[in-house]
C-alpha cells in the first residue's frame, strides 16, 4: 500500500519538516491550527492531541468550525478556494499539512464519510472496489476478498451478499451510508473522519451506524462531527466542544458531559444555547 510518509523521510530515515518534539506515536497532534475563508476566521488557534484507536467527537453549534477542523485532517480544505490553513497536524512524526505531503495519498490513509450518503451510480461491488482499483488492484479474486472484508467490517454483508451486482442506488439510506463506510474501509485507512454521518438517517439506521462506530475503533481511529450531543455521549471516548471557532474544552466524554470544566460547555450540554 501507499506510504505517504516516504516523501518526508530524509536519507537517515528520520522525518524532516513538521517534527514538533512531542510524542506522536499514539496521537494525532494539532498545534496552533488557524483556518480562514477570506476574512472569516473559522478555526482559531486549536491545540489538542487526538488519541488513536478510539472515537473522538466534536460537538458545538452550527457554524462553529467543526467541519472545517475535520476537513483539515485529510486536507480536504485544500479543495476549497480561498481557504487558508496555518499550523501543524502531526501524525506519525509528520506534519500532514506540509505541502510536501501528497493529499491524495494522505486521503487513502485518512478516509472520510460525509453527511449525505453519496454512493456512485454503480453496482454495490463496484462502489467498494472503486478505491482498490484506483490503487492498482486488478485481480478479481483479490478484489472480491477486499470488497467482502470491507462490507463485513461495515456491518452490511448479510444485507447485500446476494445482490452485489445490483445498483447501490437501490439500497436504503442507512445501507447506502454503511456502503460508503465500506468504500472508505476498502482502501485500508487508519483514520476515518465522519461529518454528521447520521443526520440524513432514521433512528434505526442511526443506531446501526453507532454500533458500527463502536466496532470500528478496535481497528481504526474514528473522528466524528455531530450536532447530536446524545450521539457524542453514546459513541465517543473523547469529546471536544467547539464554539465560535475555538476549542473550548476537550476531554474524556464522561467528564465533558458530567463534569465540564468550562461554563460555556456546561451551558451548551444542558441545552441553554445551540
Ligand atoms: N466552503 C466554505 N466557504 C466559505 N466559508 C465556509 C465554508 N465552509 C464553512 N465556512 C464558514 O466557516 C465557518 C465554520 O463553518 P463549518 O466548519 O461548516 O461549521 P460547522 O461544521 O460547525 O457547522 C462558518 O462561518 C462558515 O460559514
Ligand atoms: Mg458542519
GROMACS .gro file of C-alpha atoms and ligand atoms in nm:
model
  302
    1UNK     CA    1   0.000   0.000   0.000
    2UNK     CA    2   0.096   0.365  -0.033
    3UNK     CA    3   0.335   0.526   0.205
    4UNK     CA    4   0.253   0.893   0.231
    5UNK     CA    5   0.548   0.946   0.454
    6UNK     CA    6   0.827   0.837   0.228
    7UNK     CA    7   0.837   1.180   0.066
    8UNK     CA    8   0.919   1.326   0.402
    9UNK     CA    9   1.188   1.084   0.509
   10UNK     CA   10   1.542   1.206   0.485
   11UNK     CA   11   1.824   0.966   0.396
   12UNK     CA   12   1.884   0.856   0.753
   13UNK     CA   13   1.518   0.766   0.780
   14UNK     CA   14   1.423   1.040   1.022
   15UNK     CA   15   1.128   1.261   0.942
   16UNK     CA   16   1.201   1.612   0.834
   17UNK     CA   17   0.968   1.909   0.844
   18UNK     CA   18   0.688   1.925   1.092
   19UNK     CA   19   0.858   1.747   1.377
   20UNK     CA   20   0.741   1.901   1.696
   21UNK     CA   21   0.928   1.715   1.963
   22UNK     CA   22   0.606   1.572   2.103
   23UNK     CA   23   0.545   1.201   2.127
   24UNK     CA   24   0.332   1.131   1.824
   25UNK     CA   25   0.313   0.753   1.828
   26UNK     CA   26  -0.036   0.729   1.964
   27UNK     CA   27  -0.199   1.061   1.887
   28UNK     CA   28  -0.272   1.300   1.605
   29UNK     CA   29  -0.148   1.628   1.743
   30UNK     CA   30  -0.295   1.959   1.633
   31UNK     CA   31  -0.091   2.270   1.705
   32UNK     CA   32  -0.194   2.631   1.663
   33UNK     CA   33  -0.433   2.546   1.385
   34UNK     CA   34  -0.591   2.851   1.224
   35UNK     CA   35  -0.818   2.827   0.922
   36UNK     CA   36  -0.977   3.117   0.736
   37UNK     CA   37  -1.208   3.158   0.442
   38UNK     CA   38  -1.110   3.500   0.313
   39UNK     CA   39  -1.160   3.724   0.615
   40UNK     CA   40  -1.374   3.471   0.801
   41UNK     CA   41  -1.152   3.320   1.071
   42UNK     CA   42  -1.333   2.986   1.109
   43UNK     CA   43  -1.090   2.782   1.324
   44UNK     CA   44  -0.893   2.970   1.588
   45UNK     CA   45  -0.569   2.854   1.745
   46UNK     CA   46  -0.669   2.494   1.813
   47UNK     CA   47  -0.420   2.278   2.006
   48UNK     CA   48  -0.504   1.926   2.104
   49UNK     CA   49  -0.394   1.564   2.083
   50UNK     CA   50  -0.646   1.319   1.942
   51UNK     CA   51  -0.584   0.965   2.075
   52UNK     CA   52  -0.558   0.695   1.811
   53UNK     CA   53  -0.769   0.374   1.807
   54UNK     CA   54  -1.056   0.545   1.981
   55UNK     CA   55  -1.355   0.761   1.894
   56UNK     CA   56  -1.331   1.137   1.927
   57UNK     CA   57  -1.640   1.352   1.875
   58UNK     CA   58  -1.658   1.723   1.804
   59UNK     CA   59  -1.973   1.896   1.915
   60UNK     CA   60  -2.086   2.256   1.907
   61UNK     CA   61  -2.348   2.480   1.749
   62UNK     CA   62  -2.383   2.512   1.373
   63UNK     CA   63  -2.111   2.726   1.214
   64UNK     CA   64  -1.859   2.685   1.499
   65UNK     CA   65  -1.597   2.528   1.270
   66UNK     CA   66  -1.641   2.154   1.329
   67UNK     CA   67  -1.645   2.055   0.962
   68UNK     CA   68  -1.362   2.294   0.881
   69UNK     CA   69  -1.147   2.137   1.153
   70UNK     CA   70  -1.234   1.785   1.037
   71UNK     CA   71  -1.152   1.865   0.675
   72UNK     CA   72  -0.808   1.987   0.779
   73UNK     CA   73  -0.723   1.636   0.896
   74UNK     CA   74  -0.721   1.494   0.544
   75UNK     CA   75  -0.651   1.818   0.364
   76UNK     CA   76  -0.998   1.841   0.209
   77UNK     CA   77  -0.985   2.216   0.270
   78UNK     CA   78  -0.716   2.227   0.000
   79UNK     CA   79  -1.001   2.186  -0.246
   80UNK     CA   80  -1.184   2.497  -0.124
   81UNK     CA   81  -1.078   2.813  -0.299
   82UNK     CA   82  -0.986   3.095  -0.063
   83UNK     CA   83  -0.940   2.862   0.235
   84UNK     CA   84  -0.611   2.926   0.417
   85UNK     CA   85  -0.467   2.692   0.681
   86UNK     CA   86  -0.185   2.764   0.924
   87UNK     CA   87  -0.041   2.547   1.199
   88UNK     CA   88   0.055   2.182   1.218
   89UNK     CA   89  -0.115   1.845   1.241
   90UNK     CA   90   0.144   1.587   1.337
   91UNK     CA   91   0.068   1.223   1.276
   92UNK     CA   92   0.335   0.953   1.285
   93UNK     CA   93   0.600   1.218   1.317
   94UNK     CA   94   0.498   1.403   1.003
   95UNK     CA   95   0.317   1.734   0.968
   96UNK     CA   96   0.043   1.630   0.727
   97UNK     CA   97  -0.024   1.995   0.642
   98UNK     CA   98   0.324   2.017   0.493
   99UNK     CA   99   0.289   2.096   0.120
  100UNK     CA  100   0.530   1.808   0.053
  101UNK     CA  101   0.269   1.558   0.174
  102UNK     CA  102   0.057   1.439  -0.117
  103UNK     CA  103  -0.307   1.499  -0.016
  104UNK     CA  104  -0.436   1.218  -0.236
  105UNK     CA  105  -0.207   0.966  -0.069
  106UNK     CA  106  -0.295   1.113   0.271
  107UNK     CA  107  -0.666   1.061   0.200
  108UNK     CA  108  -0.604   0.693   0.137
  109UNK     CA  109  -0.488   0.672   0.499
  110UNK     CA  110  -0.736   0.925   0.640
  111UNK     CA  111  -1.071   0.844   0.480
  112UNK     CA  112  -1.389   1.045   0.503
  113UNK     CA  113  -1.760   0.972   0.523
  114UNK     CA  114  -1.999   1.257   0.453
  115UNK     CA  115  -2.331   1.378   0.586
  116UNK     CA  116  -2.541   1.251   0.299
  117UNK     CA  117  -2.468   0.900   0.173
  118UNK     CA  118  -2.309   0.950  -0.169
  119UNK     CA  119  -2.274   0.610  -0.338
  120UNK     CA  120  -2.167   0.611  -0.702
  121UNK     CA  121  -2.437   0.512  -0.951
  122UNK     CA  122  -2.267   0.175  -0.990
  123UNK     CA  123  -2.316  -0.174  -0.852
  124UNK     CA  124  -2.264  -0.243  -0.482
  125UNK     CA  125  -1.949  -0.436  -0.571
  126UNK     CA  126  -1.808  -0.163  -0.794
  127UNK     CA  127  -1.865   0.104  -0.529
  128UNK     CA  128  -1.645  -0.077  -0.281
  129UNK     CA  129  -1.395  -0.198  -0.543
  130UNK     CA  130  -1.352   0.158  -0.670
  131UNK     CA  131  -1.069   0.265  -0.440
  132UNK     CA  132  -0.865  -0.058  -0.458
  133UNK     CA  133  -0.895  -0.049  -0.841
  134UNK     CA  134  -0.763   0.308  -0.846
  135UNK     CA  135  -0.473   0.189  -0.634
  136UNK     CA  136  -0.395  -0.078  -0.890
  137UNK     CA  137  -0.568  -0.394  -0.763
  138UNK     CA  138  -0.693  -0.561  -1.082
  139UNK     CA  139  -0.704  -0.926  -0.984
  140UNK     CA  140  -1.069  -1.031  -0.948
  141UNK     CA  141  -1.030  -1.283  -0.661
  142UNK     CA  142  -0.822  -1.032  -0.468
  143UNK     CA  143  -1.077  -0.757  -0.528
  144UNK     CA  144  -1.356  -0.990  -0.413
  145UNK     CA  145  -1.166  -1.059  -0.093
  146UNK     CA  146  -1.111  -0.689  -0.021
  147UNK     CA  147  -1.472  -0.599  -0.102
  148UNK     CA  148  -1.614  -0.876   0.114
  149UNK     CA  149  -1.397  -0.780   0.411
  150UNK     CA  150  -1.482  -0.409   0.382
  151UNK     CA  151  -1.856  -0.479   0.357
  152UNK     CA  152  -1.838  -0.717   0.652
  153UNK     CA  153  -1.645  -0.460   0.856
  154UNK     CA  154  -1.917  -0.209   0.769
  155UNK     CA  155  -2.181  -0.449   0.906
  156UNK     CA  156  -2.361  -0.467   0.572
  157UNK     CA  157  -2.263  -0.808   0.437
  158UNK     CA  158  -2.574  -1.008   0.530
  159UNK     CA  159  -2.796  -0.748   0.370
  160UNK     CA  160  -2.615  -0.728   0.037
  161UNK     CA  161  -2.420  -1.050  -0.020
  162UNK     CA  162  -2.678  -1.183  -0.265
  163UNK     CA  163  -2.710  -0.863  -0.463
  164UNK     CA  164  -2.356  -0.743  -0.515
  165UNK     CA  165  -2.420  -0.670  -0.883
  166UNK     CA  166  -2.729  -0.459  -0.819
  167UNK     CA  167  -2.713  -0.081  -0.818
  168UNK     CA  168  -2.615   0.083  -0.491
  169UNK     CA  169  -2.886   0.338  -0.557
  170UNK     CA  170  -3.146   0.073  -0.470
  171UNK     CA  171  -3.026   0.046  -0.110
  172UNK     CA  172  -3.194   0.228   0.178
  173UNK     CA  173  -3.032   0.544   0.313
  174UNK     CA  174  -2.882   0.362   0.609
  175UNK     CA  175  -2.748   0.085   0.388
  176UNK     CA  176  -2.605   0.343   0.149
  177UNK     CA  177  -2.422   0.510   0.435
  178UNK     CA  178  -2.276   0.179   0.552
  179UNK     CA  179  -2.177   0.114   0.190
  180UNK     CA  180  -1.995   0.448   0.189
  181UNK     CA  181  -1.819   0.340   0.507
  182UNK     CA  182  -1.726   0.010   0.336
  183UNK     CA  183  -1.598   0.208   0.039
  184UNK     CA  184  -1.378   0.409   0.273
  185UNK     CA  185  -1.257   0.094   0.454
  186UNK     CA  186  -1.165  -0.084   0.129
  187UNK     CA  187  -0.857   0.132   0.083
  188UNK     CA  188  -0.735   0.036   0.431
  189UNK     CA  189  -0.733   0.375   0.601
  190UNK     CA  190  -0.610   0.416   0.957
  191UNK     CA  191  -0.826   0.713   1.042
  192UNK     CA  192  -1.189   0.763   0.943
  193UNK     CA  193  -1.341   1.109   0.953
  194UNK     CA  194  -1.719   1.126   0.971
  195UNK     CA  195  -1.905   1.452   0.928
  196UNK     CA  196  -2.256   1.417   1.073
  197UNK     CA  197  -2.285   1.067   0.922
  198UNK     CA  198  -2.632   1.003   1.062
  199UNK     CA  199  -2.803   1.334   1.005
  200UNK     CA  200  -2.987   1.206   0.697
  201UNK     CA  201  -3.086   0.875   0.860
  202UNK     CA  202  -3.380   0.745   1.063
  203UNK     CA  203  -3.327   0.632   1.424
  204UNK     CA  204  -3.286   0.261   1.341
  205UNK     CA  205  -3.030   0.328   1.068
  206UNK     CA  206  -2.860   0.571   1.306
  207UNK     CA  207  -2.826   0.315   1.580
  208UNK     CA  208  -2.674   0.066   1.333
  209UNK     CA  209  -2.409   0.320   1.239
  210UNK     CA  210  -2.346   0.395   1.606
  211UNK     CA  211  -2.293   0.024   1.678
  212UNK     CA  212  -2.062   0.008   1.381
  213UNK     CA  213  -1.854   0.302   1.509
  214UNK     CA  214  -1.807   0.115   1.835
  215UNK     CA  215  -1.670  -0.182   1.638
  216UNK     CA  216  -1.450   0.026   1.412
  217UNK     CA  217  -1.247   0.179   1.690
  218UNK     CA  218  -1.083  -0.156   1.761
  219UNK     CA  219  -0.902  -0.122   1.431
  220UNK     CA  220  -0.930   0.242   1.335
  221UNK     CA  221  -0.921   0.592   1.473
  222UNK     CA  222  -1.265   0.746   1.429
  223UNK     CA  223  -1.319   1.122   1.443
  224UNK     CA  224  -1.681   1.224   1.419
  225UNK     CA  225  -1.856   1.557   1.398
  226UNK     CA  226  -2.209   1.562   1.526
  227UNK     CA  227  -2.458   1.824   1.633
  228UNK     CA  228  -2.632   1.548   1.826
  229UNK     CA  229  -2.497   1.555   2.181
  230UNK     CA  230  -2.663   1.228   2.279
  231UNK     CA  231  -2.486   1.065   1.988
  232UNK     CA  232  -2.150   1.205   2.100
  233UNK     CA  233  -2.217   1.081   2.452
  234UNK     CA  234  -2.313   0.736   2.322
  235UNK     CA  235  -2.036   0.669   2.072
  236UNK     CA  236  -1.728   0.864   2.171
  237UNK     CA  237  -1.443   0.812   2.415
  238UNK     CA  238  -1.331   1.174   2.391
  239UNK     CA  239  -1.528   1.487   2.316
  240UNK     CA  240  -1.426   1.833   2.206
  241UNK     CA  241  -1.666   2.122   2.243
  242UNK     CA  242  -1.619   2.399   1.988
  243UNK     CA  243  -1.767   2.746   1.995
  244UNK     CA  244  -1.709   3.031   1.750
  245UNK     CA  245  -1.406   2.861   1.600
  246UNK     CA  246  -1.236   2.783   1.930
  247UNK     CA  247  -1.192   2.454   2.108
  248UNK     CA  248  -1.341   2.543   2.443
  249UNK     CA  249  -1.284   2.211   2.612
  250UNK     CA  250  -1.155   1.866   2.525
  251UNK     CA  251  -1.150   1.558   2.743
  252UNK     CA  252  -1.298   1.222   2.832
  253UNK     CA  253  -1.655   1.209   2.706
  254UNK     CA  254  -1.781   1.122   3.052
  255UNK     CA  255  -1.603   1.417   3.207
  256UNK     CA  256  -1.725   1.660   2.938
  257UNK     CA  257  -2.087   1.556   2.985
  258UNK     CA  258  -2.087   1.505   3.361
  259UNK     CA  259  -1.831   1.748   3.494
  260UNK     CA  260  -1.749   2.008   3.231
  261UNK     CA  261  -1.475   2.243   3.343
  262UNK     CA  262  -1.597   2.537   3.138
  263UNK     CA  263  -1.919   2.727   3.195
  264UNK     CA  264  -1.972   2.753   2.817
  265UNK     CA  265  -1.954   2.374   2.781
  266UNK     CA  266  -2.200   2.329   3.064
  267UNK     CA  267  -2.441   2.580   2.912
  268UNK     CA  268  -2.423   2.402   2.579
  269UNK     CA  269  -2.465   2.047   2.701
  270UNK     CA  270  -2.752   2.145   2.928
  271UNK     CA  271  -2.926   2.292   2.625
  272UNK     CA  272  -2.907   2.658   2.721
  273UNK     CA  273  -2.799   2.751   2.369
  274UNK     CA  274  -2.714   2.598   2.033
  275LIG     N1  275  -1.668   2.617   0.187
  275LIG     C1  276  -1.675   2.727   0.262
  275LIG     N2  277  -1.654   2.850   0.208
  275LIG     C2  278  -1.660   2.962   0.282
  275LIG     N3  279  -1.688   2.964   0.415
  275LIG     C3  280  -1.711   2.844   0.474
  275LIG     C4  281  -1.707   2.721   0.401
  275LIG     N4  282  -1.734   2.620   0.489
  275LIG     C5  283  -1.755   2.678   0.609
  275LIG     N5  284  -1.742   2.813   0.601
  275LIG     C6  285  -1.758   2.907   0.711
  275LIG     O1  286  -1.672   2.869   0.816
  275LIG     C7  287  -1.738   2.878   0.943
  275LIG     C8  288  -1.740   2.742   1.009
  275LIG     O2  289  -1.821   2.656   0.931
  275LIG     P1  290  -1.824   2.496   0.950
  275LIG     O3  291  -1.687   2.448   0.965
  275LIG     O4  292  -1.905   2.443   0.837
  275LIG     O5  293  -1.902   2.482   1.088
  275LIG     P2  294  -1.986   2.361   1.148
  275LIG     O6  295  -1.945   2.238   1.078
  275LIG     O7  296  -1.954   2.362   1.293
  275LIG     O8  297  -2.130   2.394   1.124
  275LIG     C9  298  -1.877   2.935   0.915
  275LIG     O9  299  -1.870   3.073   0.933
  275LIG    C10  300  -1.898   2.900   0.769
  275LIG    O10  301  -1.982   2.995   0.708
  276LIG    MG1  302  -2.058   2.102   0.962
   0.00000   0.00000   0.00000
